[in-house]
Amino acid sequence: MKLDEALDISLRAVDREIQNIVKYDKDVPRSSTLAKSIIDQIQSGGKRIRPLMVIVGSRFGKPQDKRKIWQLAAAAEFIHAASLIHDDIIDNSSLRRGQPALHVKLGVYEALHVGNYMSARVIELISTYSAERERYAYDLSSLVTTQLCIGEYQQLTHLYDYDVTIEEYIEKSKNKTAQLMASCLRIGALAAGVDEATADLLYSFGEKLGISFQIRDDILDFTQSSEKLGKPAGSDLRHGQVTLPVLFALEDEPLAPRIRAISADTPSQLIDPVIAAIQQSDALAKTEQLSKHYLDEAAALIDQLSAYPAHKDLRVLLDFFSGRDR
Ligand code: FPP
Ligand code: MG
């Protein structure tokens, strides 16, 4: 069953709310390339994990204003979609969800403006909720985006850095991936009147899921076929990203110098056998174990929230993240 169905949330309603951000934008005519590009970007697919997490968070309380929850959910997807435009430019990825990435269609400069506009627009929209007593909305619009940028920057500064530690990798993954998901659960809860302590538990749960999500993504880069990935297996390492499977492979003494020899100038065909050796090593199993460790920690947090009927939705999320195939 799909995640939205398992959570009994209408994906069409989520999508409608996201599209409303563009539809009711007074500054951008709907016939403009900017509006069309945003709609195109949003309609290109995605499981809407983050908006669904906002709605799940809200189920831990009694929302006075349901509209606000939906708007926050839509805003979360908008931030995510904007970040992917930038990410594909940074990663020089030409495909996103099987379609040409926006920078391939529009060129890098125009795509950058679309991404910038989307993230700035969300901050403007959400600022209407940013009175002191609704500070969580401010957290979503600006702090989350700041952390995303910090995570990307941390990744960039450690390219081809084979001495990066597992702690630094986890820290980067929190910033780049986990904190947005965690914040979605937290702000959904706070917007529905949930107390801070419960909202913080939901944040921790989302953070654990998010870290495991990023670790899984980094495993898939080695295990999925190039057809499914839309890029050659091991692309992260080919682009200098020292992800968790590589960090574990560096513990293998004969393999370590072969990995360390990879630089930006190494031809792809010389990297192929190193990728194959990583695939055959025990690095992927060790990585999988650490991903499972975070899922186990998330499962333990559900027990602390079992007084809330909505804790069942956390199990649905946990099952989805455990068997996820992005
Ligand atoms: C996917 O990573 C990308 C992210 C999780 C976040 C990217 C964030 C930025 C580029 C910061 C800029 C953001 C804004 C809103 C201004 P990935 O490359 O590991 O995953 P992929 O395989 O899906 O590309
Ligand atoms: Mg990328």
XYZ file of C-alpha atoms in Angstrom, residues 124-283:
160
model
C 6.918 35.196 2.855
C 3.818 32.985 3.070
C 4.725 31.484 6.383
C 5.692 34.810 7.890
C 1.966 35.452 8.371
C 2.124 32.787 11.112
C 5.334 34.074 12.557
C 3.994 35.969 15.499
C 5.882 35.051 18.654
C 3.277 32.510 19.786
C 3.528 30.692 16.464
C 7.269 30.605 16.266
C 7.265 27.048 14.922
C 6.039 28.351 11.551
C 9.015 30.659 11.415
C 11.207 27.624 12.188
C 9.866 25.823 9.129
C 10.297 28.673 6.723
C 13.691 29.993 7.653
C 15.605 27.814 10.110
C 14.924 24.645 8.132
C 16.106 26.265 4.908
C 19.212 27.576 6.643
C 20.031 24.084 7.927
C 19.509 22.624 4.439
C 22.053 25.079 3.080
C 24.492 24.301 5.908
C 24.140 20.554 5.209
C 24.862 21.061 1.520
C 27.822 23.259 2.371
C 29.210 20.649 4.763
C 28.917 18.083 1.979
C 30.716 20.388 -0.434
C 33.596 21.149 1.930
C 34.236 17.422 2.448
C 34.413 16.394 -1.213
C 37.179 13.797 -1.684
C 37.875 14.064 2.066
C 38.606 10.458 3.053
C 39.283 11.511 6.648
C 35.759 12.729 7.281
C 34.373 10.957 10.359
C 31.138 8.989 10.736
C 29.997 11.666 13.218
C 30.536 14.377 10.597
C 28.652 12.284 8.028
C 25.704 11.912 10.443
C 25.781 15.628 11.268
C 25.671 16.515 7.569
C 22.833 14.022 6.992
C 20.858 15.558 9.839
C 21.197 19.027 8.336
C 20.656 18.032 4.740
C 17.831 15.537 5.143
C 16.658 14.638 8.626
C 15.896 18.024 10.168
C 13.327 18.947 7.507
C 11.438 15.689 8.084
C 11.745 16.072 11.862
C 10.509 19.670 11.673
C 7.503 18.598 9.605
C 6.259 16.324 12.400
C 7.077 18.938 15.034
C 5.412 21.919 13.373
C 2.334 19.862 12.453
C 2.031 18.944 16.123
C 2.628 22.474 17.459
C 0.146 23.932 14.969
C -2.431 21.527 16.407
C -1.771 22.678 19.969
C 0.444 19.786 21.096
C 2.744 20.494 24.071
C 6.443 21.168 23.443
C 7.671 17.943 25.081
C 5.536 15.744 22.816
C 6.445 17.837 19.780
C 10.121 17.350 20.661
C 9.644 13.572 20.864
C 8.070 13.704 17.414
C 11.056 15.729 16.217
C 13.459 13.067 17.538
C 11.423 10.333 15.865
C 11.496 12.204 12.540
C 15.211 12.862 12.887
C 15.984 9.150 13.351
C 13.825 8.296 10.331
C 15.503 11.016 8.301
C 19.029 9.834 9.095
C 18.118 6.269 8.133
C 16.506 7.656 4.957
C 19.744 9.391 3.930
C 21.834 6.304 4.787
C 19.508 4.140 2.668
C 19.778 6.652 -0.175
C 23.554 6.351 -0.004
C 23.310 2.538 -0.069
C 20.982 2.655 -3.099
C 23.622 4.630 -4.959
C 25.724 1.441 -4.840
C 23.046 -1.234 -5.116
C 20.479 -0.020 -7.636
C 20.873 -0.544 -11.343
C 22.069 2.396 -13.393
C 18.732 2.304 -15.300
C 16.784 2.774 -12.083
C 19.163 5.427 -10.732
C 19.291 7.296 -14.035
C 23.070 7.574 -13.455
C 25.949 5.078 -13.123
C 26.132 3.138 -9.852
C 28.563 4.709 -7.396
C 27.866 8.213 -8.733
C 28.268 9.778 -5.292
C 31.867 8.555 -4.984
C 32.580 9.433 -8.616
C 31.625 13.007 -7.645
C 33.754 12.978 -4.504
C 31.033 12.282 -1.962
C 32.430 10.165 0.828
C 29.210 8.556 2.010
C 28.769 5.978 4.775
C 29.377 2.881 2.589
C 32.697 4.455 1.546
C 33.609 5.236 5.155
C 33.060 1.584 6.109
C 34.943 0.414 3.014
C 37.881 2.595 4.138
C 38.163 0.311 7.199
C 39.137 -2.505 4.790
C 42.943 -2.265 4.649
C 43.582 -3.514 1.081
C 40.654 -1.467 -0.258
C 41.418 1.817 1.530
C 44.382 2.991 -0.649
C 42.410 2.248 -3.830
C 39.583 4.496 -2.581
C 41.948 7.202 -1.349
C 43.544 7.352 -4.803
C 40.271 8.603 -6.315
C 40.358 12.328 -7.079
C 38.416 14.707 -9.314
C 40.847 13.850 -12.144
C 40.407 10.058 -11.981
C 38.782 8.728 -15.193
C 35.478 6.968 -14.598
C 36.686 3.610 -15.970
C 39.425 3.515 -13.303
C 36.777 4.053 -10.612
C 34.579 1.164 -11.894
C 36.649 -1.631 -10.259
C 36.804 0.267 -6.940
C 33.008 0.620 -6.952
C 32.719 -3.117 -7.671
C 35.103 -3.904 -4.775
C 33.019 -1.737 -2.407
C 29.869 -3.528 -3.597
C 31.484 -6.882 -2.812
C 32.929 -5.825 0.561
C 31.066 -5.960 3.869
C 30.713 -2.151 3.820
